[in-house]
PDB file of C-alpha atoms in Angstrom:
ATOM      1  CA  MET A 280     -12.600  -1.138  -6.782  1.00 75.00           C
ATOM      2  CA  LEU A 281      -9.469  -0.453  -8.634  1.00 88.00           C
ATOM      3  CA  HIS A 282      -9.016   2.629 -10.706  1.00 92.00           C
ATOM      4  CA  GLN A 283      -6.382   3.128 -13.613  1.00 96.00           C
ATOM      5  CA  ILE A 284      -5.134   6.472 -13.706  1.00 96.00           C
ATOM      6  CA  ALA A 285      -2.231   6.105 -16.113  1.00 98.00           C
ATOM      7  CA  GLN A 286      -0.210   3.546 -17.549  1.00 97.00           C
ATOM      8  CA  GLU A 287       0.845   1.501 -14.972  1.00 97.00           C
ATOM      9  CA  VAL A 288      -0.657   3.857 -12.111  1.00 98.00           C
ATOM     10  CA  PHE A 289      -3.713   2.546 -10.149  1.00 98.00           C
ATOM     11  CA  HIS A 290      -5.730   4.144  -7.543  1.00 95.00           C
ATOM     12  CA  VAL A 291      -6.728   1.555  -4.849  1.00 95.00           C
ATOM     13  CA  PRO A 292     -10.047   3.174  -2.903  1.00 90.00           C
ATOM     14  CA  LEU A 293      -9.906   2.508   0.443  1.00 91.00           C
ATOM     15  CA  MET A 294     -12.580   3.336   3.407  1.00 82.00           C
ATOM     16  CA  PRO A 295     -13.195   5.630   4.781  1.00 73.00           C
ATOM     17  CA  ARG A 296     -13.927   6.940   1.363  1.00 72.00           C
ATOM     18  CA  ASN A 297     -11.848   9.639   0.066  1.00 68.00           C
ATOM     19  CA  SER A 298      -9.412   9.813   3.310  1.00 78.00           C
ATOM     20  CA  ILE A 299      -7.354   7.203   2.700  1.00 86.00           C
ATOM     21  CA  ASN A 300      -4.976   6.815  -0.505  1.00 88.00           C
ATOM     22  CA  CYS A 301      -2.981   3.689  -1.693  1.00 95.00           C
ATOM     23  CA  TYR A 302      -1.445   3.594  -5.401  1.00 97.00           C
ATOM     24  CA  ILE A 303       0.447   1.012  -7.301  1.00 98.00           C
ATOM     25  CA  VAL A 304       2.966   2.952  -9.550  1.00 98.00           C
ATOM     26  CA  GLU A 305       4.909   1.116 -11.807  1.00 98.00           C
ATOM     27  CA  GLY A 306       4.997  -1.948  -9.450  1.00 98.00           C
ATOM     28  CA  VAL A 307       5.558  -0.304  -6.413  1.00 99.00           C
ATOM     29  CA  LEU A 308       2.851  -0.244  -3.614  1.00 98.00           C
ATOM     30  CA  VAL A 309       2.566   3.276  -1.940  1.00 98.00           C
ATOM     31  CA  ASP A 310       1.042   3.202   1.017  1.00 97.00           C
ATOM     32  CA  CYS A 311      -1.533   0.535   2.425  1.00 95.00           C
ATOM     33  CA  GLY A 312      -4.249   2.188   4.483  1.00 93.00           C
ATOM     34  CA  ILE A 313      -5.382   1.108   8.033  1.00 94.00           C
ATOM     35  CA  ARG A 314      -5.089  -2.446   9.151  1.00 94.00           C
ATOM     36  CA  SER A 315      -8.755  -3.385   8.212  1.00 94.00           C
ATOM     37  CA  SER A 316      -7.479  -2.330   4.553  1.00 94.00           C
ATOM     38  CA  TYR A 317      -5.385  -5.630   4.514  1.00 96.00           C
ATOM     39  CA  ASN A 318      -7.990  -7.865   2.339  1.00 96.00           C
ATOM     40  CA  THR A 319      -8.646  -5.017  -0.024  1.00 95.00           C
ATOM     41  CA  VAL A 320      -4.919  -4.375  -0.667  1.00 97.00           C
ATOM     42  CA  LYS A 321      -4.390  -8.133  -0.610  1.00 97.00           C
ATOM     43  CA  GLY A 322      -7.178  -8.689  -3.361  1.00 96.00           C
ATOM     44  CA  VAL A 323      -5.397  -5.864  -5.661  1.00 97.00           C
ATOM     45  CA  LEU A 324      -1.992  -7.387  -5.363  1.00 98.00           C
ATOM     46  CA  GLN A 325      -3.070 -10.882  -6.516  1.00 97.00           C
ATOM     47  CA  LYS A 326      -4.191  -9.339  -9.776  1.00 96.00           C
ATOM     48  CA  ILE A 327      -1.297  -6.493 -10.026  1.00 96.00           C
ATOM     49  CA  PRO A 328       2.174  -7.800  -8.654  1.00 94.00           C
ATOM     50  CA  VAL A 329       3.993  -5.298  -7.105  1.00 98.00           C
ATOM     51  CA  HIS A 330       8.180  -5.862  -6.254  1.00 98.00           C
ATOM     52  CA  GLN A 331       8.128  -3.199  -3.411  1.00 98.00           C
ATOM     53  CA  HIS A 332       6.217  -1.508  -0.874  1.00 98.00           C
ATOM     54  CA  VAL A 333       6.902   2.452  -0.086  1.00 97.00           C
ATOM     55  CA  LEU A 334       5.511   4.416   2.728  1.00 95.00           C
ATOM     56  CA  THR A 335       4.844   8.183   2.527  1.00 93.00           C
ATOM     57  CA  HIS A 336       5.071   8.271   5.998  1.00 90.00           C
ATOM     58  CA  ALA A 337       4.403   5.846   8.887  1.00 88.00           C
ATOM     59  CA  HIS A 338       1.196   6.987  10.428  1.00 88.00           C
ATOM     60  CA  ALA A 339      -1.767   4.149  10.912  1.00 88.00           C
ATOM     61  CA  ASP A 340      -3.656   5.376   7.968  1.00 90.00           C
ATOM     62  CA  HIS A 341      -0.760   4.811   5.568  1.00 89.00           C
ATOM     63  CA  GLN A 342       0.824   1.738   7.122  1.00 92.00           C
ATOM     64  CA  GLY A 343      -1.736  -0.032   9.212  1.00 92.00           C
ATOM     65  CA  CYS A 344      -1.177  -3.453   7.254  1.00 95.00           C
ATOM     66  CA  SER A 345       2.121  -3.073   5.583  1.00 95.00           C
ATOM     67  CA  ASP A 346       3.809  -5.988   7.967  1.00 95.00           C
ATOM     68  CA  GLN A 347       0.817  -8.531   7.004  1.00 97.00           C
ATOM     69  CA  LEU A 348       1.208  -7.322   2.882  1.00 98.00           C
ATOM     70  CA  CYS A 349       5.019  -7.594   2.862  1.00 97.00           C
ATOM     71  CA  ASP A 350       5.109 -10.814   5.045  1.00 98.00           C
ATOM     72  CA  GLU A 351       2.567 -12.541   2.610  1.00 97.00           C
ATOM     73  CA  PHE A 352       3.905 -11.192  -0.539  1.00 98.00           C
ATOM     74  CA  GLY A 353       7.685 -11.286   0.212  1.00 98.00           C
ATOM     75  CA  ILE A 354       8.241  -7.666  -0.567  1.00 98.00           C
ATOM     76  CA  PRO A 355      10.745  -5.217   1.019  1.00 98.00           C
ATOM     77  CA  LEU A 356       9.116  -2.300   3.070  1.00 95.00           C
ATOM     78  CA  LEU A 357      10.962   0.834   1.965  1.00 95.00           C
ATOM     79  CA  CYS A 358      10.648   4.314   4.398  1.00 92.00           C
ATOM     80  CA  HIS A 359      12.726   7.406   5.429  1.00 89.00           C
ATOM     81  CA  GLU A 360      15.016   6.623   7.984  1.00 88.00           C
ATOM     82  CA  ASN A 361      13.494   8.766  10.433  1.00 86.00           C
ATOM     83  CA  GLU A 362      10.192   6.655  10.211  1.00 80.00           C
ATOM     84  CA  ILE A 363      11.719   3.309  10.630  1.00 75.00           C
ATOM     85  CA  PHE A 364      10.899   2.920  14.400  1.00 76.00           C
ATOM     86  CA  ARG A 365       7.465   4.239  13.861  1.00 70.00           C
ATOM     87  CA  THR A 366       6.485   1.428  11.253  1.00 61.00           C
TER      88      THR A 366
END
């Protein structure tokens, strides 16, 4: 399920395969997939703790479950100021 790419860099494969990407880079969650990706990403975060969540941009396939993950794990969400009202 989880692929380590380099030291402290992990790829979290999400469905649909090869079209949605999620990464953990030095304790930062980068994107999180669609809403239904929640359980997969939650399981990964229970094994690899993160201290913040960053969005590359606020499309549903990148931030679908951001609210749930940030609430459950108590992590701040960071994004570009132009994306704030889309999240």
